[in-house]
Short mmCIF file of C-alpha atoms in Angstrom, two decimals:
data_model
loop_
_atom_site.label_atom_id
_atom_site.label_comp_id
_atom_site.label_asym_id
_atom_site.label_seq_id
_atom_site.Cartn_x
_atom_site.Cartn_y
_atom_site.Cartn_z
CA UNK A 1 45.57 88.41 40.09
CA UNK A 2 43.65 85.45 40.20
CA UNK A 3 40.23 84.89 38.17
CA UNK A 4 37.86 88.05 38.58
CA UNK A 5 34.39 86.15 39.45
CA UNK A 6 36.59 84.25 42.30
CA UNK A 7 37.85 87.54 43.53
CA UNK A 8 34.01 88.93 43.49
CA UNK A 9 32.89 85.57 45.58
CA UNK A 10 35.63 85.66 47.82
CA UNK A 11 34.24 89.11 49.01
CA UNK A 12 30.59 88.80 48.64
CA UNK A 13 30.70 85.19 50.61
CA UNK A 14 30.55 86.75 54.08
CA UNK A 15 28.07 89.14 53.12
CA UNK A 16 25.46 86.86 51.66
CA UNK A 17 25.03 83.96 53.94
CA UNK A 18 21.42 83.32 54.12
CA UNK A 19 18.41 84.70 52.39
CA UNK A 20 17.49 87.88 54.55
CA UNK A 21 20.91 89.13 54.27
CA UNK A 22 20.77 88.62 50.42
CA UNK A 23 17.48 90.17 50.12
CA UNK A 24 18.54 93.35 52.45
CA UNK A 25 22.17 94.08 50.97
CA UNK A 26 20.52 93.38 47.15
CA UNK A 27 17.91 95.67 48.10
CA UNK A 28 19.95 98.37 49.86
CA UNK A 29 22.75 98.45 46.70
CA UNK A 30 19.75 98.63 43.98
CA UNK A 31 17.57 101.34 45.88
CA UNK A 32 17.93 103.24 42.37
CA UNK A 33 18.59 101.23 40.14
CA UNK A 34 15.86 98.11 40.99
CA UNK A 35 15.71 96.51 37.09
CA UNK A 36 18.29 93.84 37.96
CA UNK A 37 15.82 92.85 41.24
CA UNK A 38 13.89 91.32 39.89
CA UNK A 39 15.83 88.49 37.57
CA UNK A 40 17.52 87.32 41.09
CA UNK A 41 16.43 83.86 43.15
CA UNK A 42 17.65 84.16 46.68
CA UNK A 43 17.58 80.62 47.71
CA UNK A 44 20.30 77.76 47.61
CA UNK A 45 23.73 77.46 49.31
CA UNK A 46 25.74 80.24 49.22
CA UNK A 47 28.49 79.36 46.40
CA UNK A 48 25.56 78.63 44.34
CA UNK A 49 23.87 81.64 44.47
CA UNK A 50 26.64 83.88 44.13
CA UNK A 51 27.44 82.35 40.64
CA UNK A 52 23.93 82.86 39.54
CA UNK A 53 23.82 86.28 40.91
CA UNK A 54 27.28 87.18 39.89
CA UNK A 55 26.23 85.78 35.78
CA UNK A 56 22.90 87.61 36.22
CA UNK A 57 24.39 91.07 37.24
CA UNK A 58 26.52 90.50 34.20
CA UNK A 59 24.00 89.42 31.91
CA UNK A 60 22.24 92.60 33.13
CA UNK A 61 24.93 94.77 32.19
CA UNK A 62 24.57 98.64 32.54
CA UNK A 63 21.98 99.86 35.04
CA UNK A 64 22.59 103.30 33.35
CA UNK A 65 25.43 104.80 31.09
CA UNK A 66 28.65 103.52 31.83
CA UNK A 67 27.55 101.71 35.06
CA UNK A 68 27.67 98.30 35.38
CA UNK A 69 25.42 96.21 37.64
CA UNK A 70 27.91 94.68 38.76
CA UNK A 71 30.14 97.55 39.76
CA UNK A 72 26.87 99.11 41.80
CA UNK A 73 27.20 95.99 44.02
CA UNK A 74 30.52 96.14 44.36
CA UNK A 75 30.52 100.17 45.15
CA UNK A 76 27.74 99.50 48.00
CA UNK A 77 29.96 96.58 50.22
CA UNK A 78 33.32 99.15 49.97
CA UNK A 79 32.24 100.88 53.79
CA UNK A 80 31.62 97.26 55.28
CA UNK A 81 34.82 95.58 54.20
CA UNK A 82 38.49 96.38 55.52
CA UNK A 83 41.19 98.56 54.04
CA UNK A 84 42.83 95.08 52.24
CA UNK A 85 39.26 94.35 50.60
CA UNK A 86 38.37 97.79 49.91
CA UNK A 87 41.85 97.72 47.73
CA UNK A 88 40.58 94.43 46.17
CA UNK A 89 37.34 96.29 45.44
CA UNK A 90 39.01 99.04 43.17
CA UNK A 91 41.27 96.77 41.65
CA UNK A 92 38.17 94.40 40.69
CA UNK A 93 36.24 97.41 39.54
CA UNK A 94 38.51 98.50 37.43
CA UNK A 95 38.10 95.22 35.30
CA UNK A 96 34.67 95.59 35.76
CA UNK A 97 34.25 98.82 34.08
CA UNK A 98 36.69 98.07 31.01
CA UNK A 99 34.55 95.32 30.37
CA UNK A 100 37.15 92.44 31.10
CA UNK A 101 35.54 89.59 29.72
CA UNK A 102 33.33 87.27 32.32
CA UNK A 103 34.48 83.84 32.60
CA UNK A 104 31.47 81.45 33.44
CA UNK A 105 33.64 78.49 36.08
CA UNK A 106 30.42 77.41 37.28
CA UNK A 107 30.47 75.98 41.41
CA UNK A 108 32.95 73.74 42.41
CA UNK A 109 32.01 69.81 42.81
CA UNK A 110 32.24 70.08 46.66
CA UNK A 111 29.99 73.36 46.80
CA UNK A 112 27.36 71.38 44.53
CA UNK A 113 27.84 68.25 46.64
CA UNK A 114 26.92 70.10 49.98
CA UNK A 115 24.46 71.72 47.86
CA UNK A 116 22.63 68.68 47.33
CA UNK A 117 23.06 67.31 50.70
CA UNK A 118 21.68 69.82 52.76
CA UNK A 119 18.86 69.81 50.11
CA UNK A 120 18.53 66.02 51.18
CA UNK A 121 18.70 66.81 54.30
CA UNK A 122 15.85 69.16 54.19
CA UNK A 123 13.80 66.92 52.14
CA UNK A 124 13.75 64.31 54.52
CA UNK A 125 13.03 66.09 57.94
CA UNK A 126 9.45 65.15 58.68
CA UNK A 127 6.58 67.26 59.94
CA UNK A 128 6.36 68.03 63.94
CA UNK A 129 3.61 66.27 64.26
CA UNK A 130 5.35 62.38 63.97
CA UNK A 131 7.13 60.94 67.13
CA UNK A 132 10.60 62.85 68.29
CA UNK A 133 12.23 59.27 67.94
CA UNK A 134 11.41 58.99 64.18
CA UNK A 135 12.27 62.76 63.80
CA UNK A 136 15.83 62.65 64.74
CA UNK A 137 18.44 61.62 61.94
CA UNK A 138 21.17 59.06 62.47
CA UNK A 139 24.27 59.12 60.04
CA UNK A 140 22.61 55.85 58.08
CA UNK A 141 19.34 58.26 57.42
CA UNK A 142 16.14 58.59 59.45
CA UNK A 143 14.75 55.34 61.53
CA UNK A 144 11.61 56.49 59.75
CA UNK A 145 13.26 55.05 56.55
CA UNK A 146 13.24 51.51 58.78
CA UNK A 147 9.90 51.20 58.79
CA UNK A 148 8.66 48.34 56.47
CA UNK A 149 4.99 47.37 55.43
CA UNK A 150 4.56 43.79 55.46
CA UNK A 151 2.16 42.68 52.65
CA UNK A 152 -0.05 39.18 52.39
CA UNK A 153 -1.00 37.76 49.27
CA UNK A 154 -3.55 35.20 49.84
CA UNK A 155 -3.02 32.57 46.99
CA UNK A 156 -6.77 30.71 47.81
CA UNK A 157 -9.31 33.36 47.95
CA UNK A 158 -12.01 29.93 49.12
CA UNK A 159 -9.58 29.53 51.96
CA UNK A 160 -9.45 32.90 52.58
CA UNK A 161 -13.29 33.51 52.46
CA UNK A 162 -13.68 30.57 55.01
CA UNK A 163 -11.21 32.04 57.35
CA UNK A 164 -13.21 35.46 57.54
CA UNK A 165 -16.54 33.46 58.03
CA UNK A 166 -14.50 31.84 60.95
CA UNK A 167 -13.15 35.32 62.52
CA UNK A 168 -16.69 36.38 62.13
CA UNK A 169 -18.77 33.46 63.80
CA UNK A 170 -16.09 33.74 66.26
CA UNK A 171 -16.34 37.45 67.06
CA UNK A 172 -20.22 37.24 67.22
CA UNK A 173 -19.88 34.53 69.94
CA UNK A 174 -18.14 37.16 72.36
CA UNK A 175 -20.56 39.75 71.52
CA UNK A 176 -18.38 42.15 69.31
CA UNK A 177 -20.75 43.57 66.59
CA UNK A 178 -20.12 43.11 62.94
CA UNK A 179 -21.17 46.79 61.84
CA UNK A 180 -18.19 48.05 63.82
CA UNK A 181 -16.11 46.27 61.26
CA UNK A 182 -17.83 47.64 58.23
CA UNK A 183 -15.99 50.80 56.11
CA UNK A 184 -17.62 53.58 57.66
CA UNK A 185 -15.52 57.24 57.05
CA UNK A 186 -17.80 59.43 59.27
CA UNK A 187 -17.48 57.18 62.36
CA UNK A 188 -14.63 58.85 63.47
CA UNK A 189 -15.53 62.53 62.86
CA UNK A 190 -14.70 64.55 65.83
CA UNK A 191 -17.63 66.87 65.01
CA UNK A 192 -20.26 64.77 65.67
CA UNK A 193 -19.49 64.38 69.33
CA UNK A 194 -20.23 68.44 69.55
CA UNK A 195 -23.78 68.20 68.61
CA UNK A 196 -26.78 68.27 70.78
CA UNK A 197 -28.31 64.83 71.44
CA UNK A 198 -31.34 65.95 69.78
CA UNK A 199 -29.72 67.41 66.54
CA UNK A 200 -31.11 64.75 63.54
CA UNK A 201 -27.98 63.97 61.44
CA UNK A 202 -27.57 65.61 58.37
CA UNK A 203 -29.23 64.05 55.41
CA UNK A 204 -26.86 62.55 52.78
CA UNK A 205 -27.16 63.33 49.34
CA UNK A 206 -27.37 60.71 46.30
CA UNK A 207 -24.74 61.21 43.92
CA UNK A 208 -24.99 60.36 40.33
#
């Protein structure tokens, strides 16, 4: 008989594949007894979460006298398993209820490794509202990791000073106003094209 937890995994995996599955067979299988509820996360890939929840239910221990958590679970899955598992299941249980002694293996390297990439993966998806094209990931990452900011240290500030009196004088001479250059963070407010032409502007308040 191989190791006990692996056993437990082995028939919990198909059972347990997403979070509203978790929540609903957890749920169903503690209807009585809801104490170990409440010490469960239900998130993260599935190998993951069946270690914690398999170390929680027997950190948990007894729900009541002479039941383990862990064989309450196990009791609850026997009608939804086949004749070969439902074997497995009383073999398991018996350990279970002698107290055989849990062995903590923690995941395996690949289950952590897909772990972390699909958390990646998750991390980097950006929000609907930027372009489909920088959306959509290519094996080498996203093309929004392409983008690059190109910055321009100006050395001579003089020669930099005389350059923006130049772009100004120059702008004035085809008519382009200099306010519309100047920092202004309500120009753009959507609002402000709702109101009545003869609504006054609010008044701004000093702040000290």
């Amino acid at each position: 008989m191989g190791d006990l937890d692996d056993q437990i995994r082995d028939l919990l995996r198909p059972l347990m594949a997403d979070v509203q599955s978790r929540k609903a067979r957890l749920g169903w299988a503690f209807a009585k007894f809801p104490g170990p509820l409440d010490r469960i996360a239900y998130d993260g890939e599935t190998g993951v979460f069946l270690d914690h929840l398999i170390g929680k239910l027997y950190d948990y221990g007894e729900v009541g006298p002479g039941l383990p958590a862990l064989a309450v679970l196990l009791e609850s899955i026997r009608n939804d398993v086949g004749v070969g598992d439902r074997q497995r299941i009383d073999t398991i249980l018996l350990g279970v209820r002698e107290g055989a002694r849990h062995v903590w293996a923690g995941p395996s390297v690949e289950e952590v490794l897909g772990y972390l990439d699909a958390l990646a993966d998750q991390a980097a998806r950006l929000p609907t509202y930027f372009p489909a094209h920088l959306r959509q990931a290519e094996p080498g990452g996203h093309p929004f990791d392409a983008i690059r900011q190109m910055v321009q240290v100006v050395a001579d500030r003089s020669a930099w000073d005389r350059w923006r009196a130049e772009e100004r004088e120059r702008a004035r001479a085809v008519g382009f106003e200099e306010d519309r250059l100047a920092y202004a963070p309500g120009r753009a407010r959507p609002e402000k094209r709702l109101d009545p032409p003869d609504q006054q502007p609010e008044a701004s308040l000093a702040w000290r």
